[in-house]
């Protein structure tokens, strides 16, 4: 199931070897977070997203499993990505080798400024989240439309039971 994930890097930009994914992600619920630091809707959504992650991952939470957010950048440089992922404590998909663009094309989520490169056939702009199902080989389990719903989109993430846990 981990082979279905894109290449990942740590918040400091170090590649995360595929062999280390189970130790980082096992037992968690995983979502791809499509965003950009230059996007006002993204930066205004992020305090709610980070508070949600903190609440779910808190020992006082009723959630049985922590969540892990993986940043899929629409930022314009690797430096911008590293600054944001360090601040938000997230793994990220690197820009290098077109990896981030492949993920955006797969899920049809990218910023309006990327339509010239990725086309107009997107289902959403940024911010958005795609929850991945660890029990179904990383298939999409839920789409959280943060661009249109803001923080209310987080209510669509089903944290009950064992569905989706990696």
Tab-separated table of C-alpha atoms in Angstrom:
chain	number	residue	atom	x	y	z
A	1	UNK	CA	0.000	0.000	0.000
A	2	UNK	CA	2.878	2.417	0.667
A	3	UNK	CA	3.995	2.103	-2.953
A	4	UNK	CA	0.823	3.975	-3.945
A	5	UNK	CA	2.145	7.113	-2.226
A	6	UNK	CA	4.178	9.713	-4.126
A	7	UNK	CA	7.804	10.462	-3.314
A	8	UNK	CA	7.944	12.306	0.004
A	9	UNK	CA	10.371	14.571	1.790
A	10	UNK	CA	10.751	15.655	5.390
A	11	UNK	CA	10.067	19.248	6.497
A	12	UNK	CA	13.822	19.869	6.076
A	13	UNK	CA	13.790	18.654	2.466
A	14	UNK	CA	15.450	15.286	3.036
A	15	UNK	CA	14.025	12.500	0.849
A	16	UNK	CA	11.984	10.020	2.863
A	17	UNK	CA	13.045	6.543	1.724
A	18	UNK	CA	10.124	4.218	0.893
A	19	UNK	CA	11.475	1.738	3.450
A	20	UNK	CA	10.822	4.266	6.248
A	21	UNK	CA	7.187	4.972	5.311
A	22	UNK	CA	5.693	2.258	7.546
A	23	UNK	CA	7.424	3.654	10.629
A	24	UNK	CA	6.188	7.181	9.800
A	25	UNK	CA	2.652	6.369	8.689
A	26	UNK	CA	1.506	3.037	10.110
A	27	UNK	CA	-1.633	3.320	12.242
A	28	UNK	CA	-2.440	6.847	11.032
A	29	UNK	CA	-5.081	8.383	8.801
A	30	UNK	CA	-3.443	10.177	5.886
A	31	UNK	CA	-4.577	13.148	3.810
A	32	UNK	CA	-2.904	14.971	0.958
A	33	UNK	CA	-3.128	18.722	1.555
A	34	UNK	CA	-3.110	20.747	-1.680
A	35	UNK	CA	-2.084	24.338	-0.926
A	36	UNK	CA	0.186	27.297	-1.640
A	37	UNK	CA	1.774	29.909	0.591
A	38	UNK	CA	0.851	32.745	-1.776
A	39	UNK	CA	-2.849	31.748	-1.666
A	40	UNK	CA	-4.867	33.842	0.859
A	41	UNK	CA	-7.619	31.202	1.093
A	42	UNK	CA	-4.988	28.574	1.948
A	43	UNK	CA	-3.227	30.611	4.604
A	44	UNK	CA	-6.536	31.605	6.208
A	45	UNK	CA	-7.670	27.931	6.241
A	46	UNK	CA	-4.466	26.601	7.783
A	47	UNK	CA	-4.990	27.699	11.397
A	48	UNK	CA	-8.228	25.660	11.418
A	49	UNK	CA	-6.509	22.705	9.729
A	50	UNK	CA	-3.593	22.712	12.167
A	51	UNK	CA	-5.921	23.084	15.168
A	52	UNK	CA	-7.955	20.141	13.817
A	53	UNK	CA	-4.802	18.005	13.499
A	54	UNK	CA	-3.668	18.995	16.988
A	55	UNK	CA	-7.068	18.166	18.491
A	56	UNK	CA	-7.301	14.788	16.742
A	57	UNK	CA	-3.712	13.858	17.646
A	58	UNK	CA	-4.101	14.975	21.260
A	59	UNK	CA	-4.052	12.253	23.942
A	60	UNK	CA	-7.378	13.691	25.146
A	61	UNK	CA	-9.001	13.031	21.756
A	62	UNK	CA	-11.554	10.275	21.263
A	63	UNK	CA	-10.020	9.538	17.841
A	64	UNK	CA	-8.425	6.109	17.775
A	65	UNK	CA	-5.786	7.087	15.221
A	66	UNK	CA	-3.618	10.148	14.616
A	67	UNK	CA	-3.763	11.974	11.314
A	68	UNK	CA	-0.831	12.797	9.044
A	69	UNK	CA	-1.075	15.636	6.535
A	70	UNK	CA	1.137	15.521	3.441
A	71	UNK	CA	1.667	18.854	1.724
A	72	UNK	CA	1.173	18.898	-2.063
A	73	UNK	CA	2.610	22.289	-3.039
A	74	UNK	CA	1.527	24.834	-5.578
A	75	UNK	CA	4.336	27.026	-4.271
A	76	UNK	CA	6.821	28.402	-6.765
A	77	UNK	CA	10.080	27.235	-5.176
A	78	UNK	CA	11.489	24.480	-3.021
A	79	UNK	CA	12.523	27.168	-0.483
A	80	UNK	CA	8.899	28.291	-0.079
A	81	UNK	CA	7.823	24.668	0.425
A	82	UNK	CA	10.455	23.994	3.070
A	83	UNK	CA	9.574	27.174	4.957
A	84	UNK	CA	5.891	26.185	5.026
A	85	UNK	CA	6.363	22.502	5.827
A	86	UNK	CA	8.778	23.302	8.652
A	87	UNK	CA	6.267	25.751	10.135
A	88	UNK	CA	3.349	23.319	9.742
A	89	UNK	CA	5.384	20.186	10.615
A	90	UNK	CA	4.303	18.280	7.482
A	91	UNK	CA	5.879	15.877	5.078
A	92	UNK	CA	5.655	17.113	1.495
A	93	UNK	CA	5.690	15.992	-2.104
A	94	UNK	CA	8.763	17.506	-3.806
A	95	UNK	CA	8.561	19.801	-6.816
A	96	UNK	CA	11.606	18.074	-8.329
A	97	UNK	CA	11.091	15.769	-11.293
A	98	UNK	CA	7.455	16.905	-11.621
A	99	UNK	CA	6.356	14.745	-8.674
A	100	UNK	CA	3.968	17.360	-7.233
A	101	UNK	CA	2.454	17.991	-10.683
A	102	UNK	CA	1.810	14.257	-11.150
A	103	UNK	CA	-0.060	14.130	-7.825
A	104	UNK	CA	-2.096	17.221	-8.717
A	105	UNK	CA	-2.982	15.742	-12.124
A	106	UNK	CA	-3.934	12.390	-10.577
A	107	UNK	CA	-6.418	13.989	-8.167
A	108	UNK	CA	-7.353	16.899	-10.476
A	109	UNK	CA	-6.563	19.565	-7.881
A	110	UNK	CA	-4.344	22.567	-8.646
A	111	UNK	CA	-4.301	26.325	-8.283
A	112	UNK	CA	-5.786	28.626	-10.890
A	113	UNK	CA	-2.308	29.916	-11.735
A	114	UNK	CA	-1.310	26.377	-12.760
A	115	UNK	CA	-4.085	25.956	-15.367
A	116	UNK	CA	-1.679	26.972	-18.129
A	117	UNK	CA	0.576	24.057	-17.200
A	118	UNK	CA	-1.958	21.462	-15.961
A	119	UNK	CA	-5.056	22.414	-17.953
A	120	UNK	CA	-8.567	23.467	-17.033
A	121	UNK	CA	-10.035	20.045	-16.251
A	122	UNK	CA	-9.650	20.281	-12.502
A	123	UNK	CA	-12.277	19.409	-9.924
A	124	UNK	CA	-10.961	21.890	-7.380
A	125	UNK	CA	-8.480	24.585	-6.727
A	126	UNK	CA	-6.534	25.056	-3.508
A	127	UNK	CA	-6.920	24.562	-0.623
A	128	UNK	CA	-8.253	20.997	-0.715
A	129	UNK	CA	-7.614	17.662	0.981
A	130	UNK	CA	-7.817	14.107	-0.286
A	131	UNK	CA	-8.075	11.437	2.416
A	132	UNK	CA	-6.362	8.199	1.385
A	133	UNK	CA	-7.569	4.741	2.390
A	134	UNK	CA	-4.726	2.661	3.791
A	135	UNK	CA	-6.829	-0.479	3.627
A	136	UNK	CA	-7.597	-0.115	-0.067
A	137	UNK	CA	-4.074	0.401	-1.405
A	138	UNK	CA	-4.113	4.160	-0.915
A	139	UNK	CA	-7.253	4.819	-2.937
A	140	UNK	CA	-9.113	8.074	-2.428
A	141	UNK	CA	-11.508	7.712	0.480
A	142	UNK	CA	-12.807	11.279	0.751
A	143	UNK	CA	-12.422	14.666	-0.883
A	144	UNK	CA	-12.572	17.643	1.471
A	145	UNK	CA	-13.484	20.768	-0.512
A	146	UNK	CA	-11.745	23.406	1.595
A	147	UNK	CA	-11.697	25.861	-1.324
A	148	UNK	CA	-15.486	26.106	-1.274
A	149	UNK	CA	-16.308	25.065	2.311
A	150	UNK	CA	-13.363	26.351	4.333
A	151	UNK	CA	-12.960	24.797	7.790
A	152	UNK	CA	-16.427	23.201	7.492
A	153	UNK	CA	-14.835	20.751	5.012
A	154	UNK	CA	-13.013	19.111	7.931
A	155	UNK	CA	-16.369	17.883	9.250
A	156	UNK	CA	-16.514	15.559	6.220
A	157	UNK	CA	-13.491	13.573	7.451
A	158	UNK	CA	-14.880	10.410	9.068
A	159	UNK	CA	-12.653	9.658	12.038
A	160	UNK	CA	-14.821	6.890	13.476
A	161	UNK	CA	-13.959	3.201	13.268
A	162	UNK	CA	-10.961	1.755	11.524
A	163	UNK	CA	-11.729	2.736	7.938
A	164	UNK	CA	-8.802	4.265	6.112
A	165	UNK	CA	-6.107	3.580	8.722
A	166	UNK	CA	-2.707	2.786	7.259
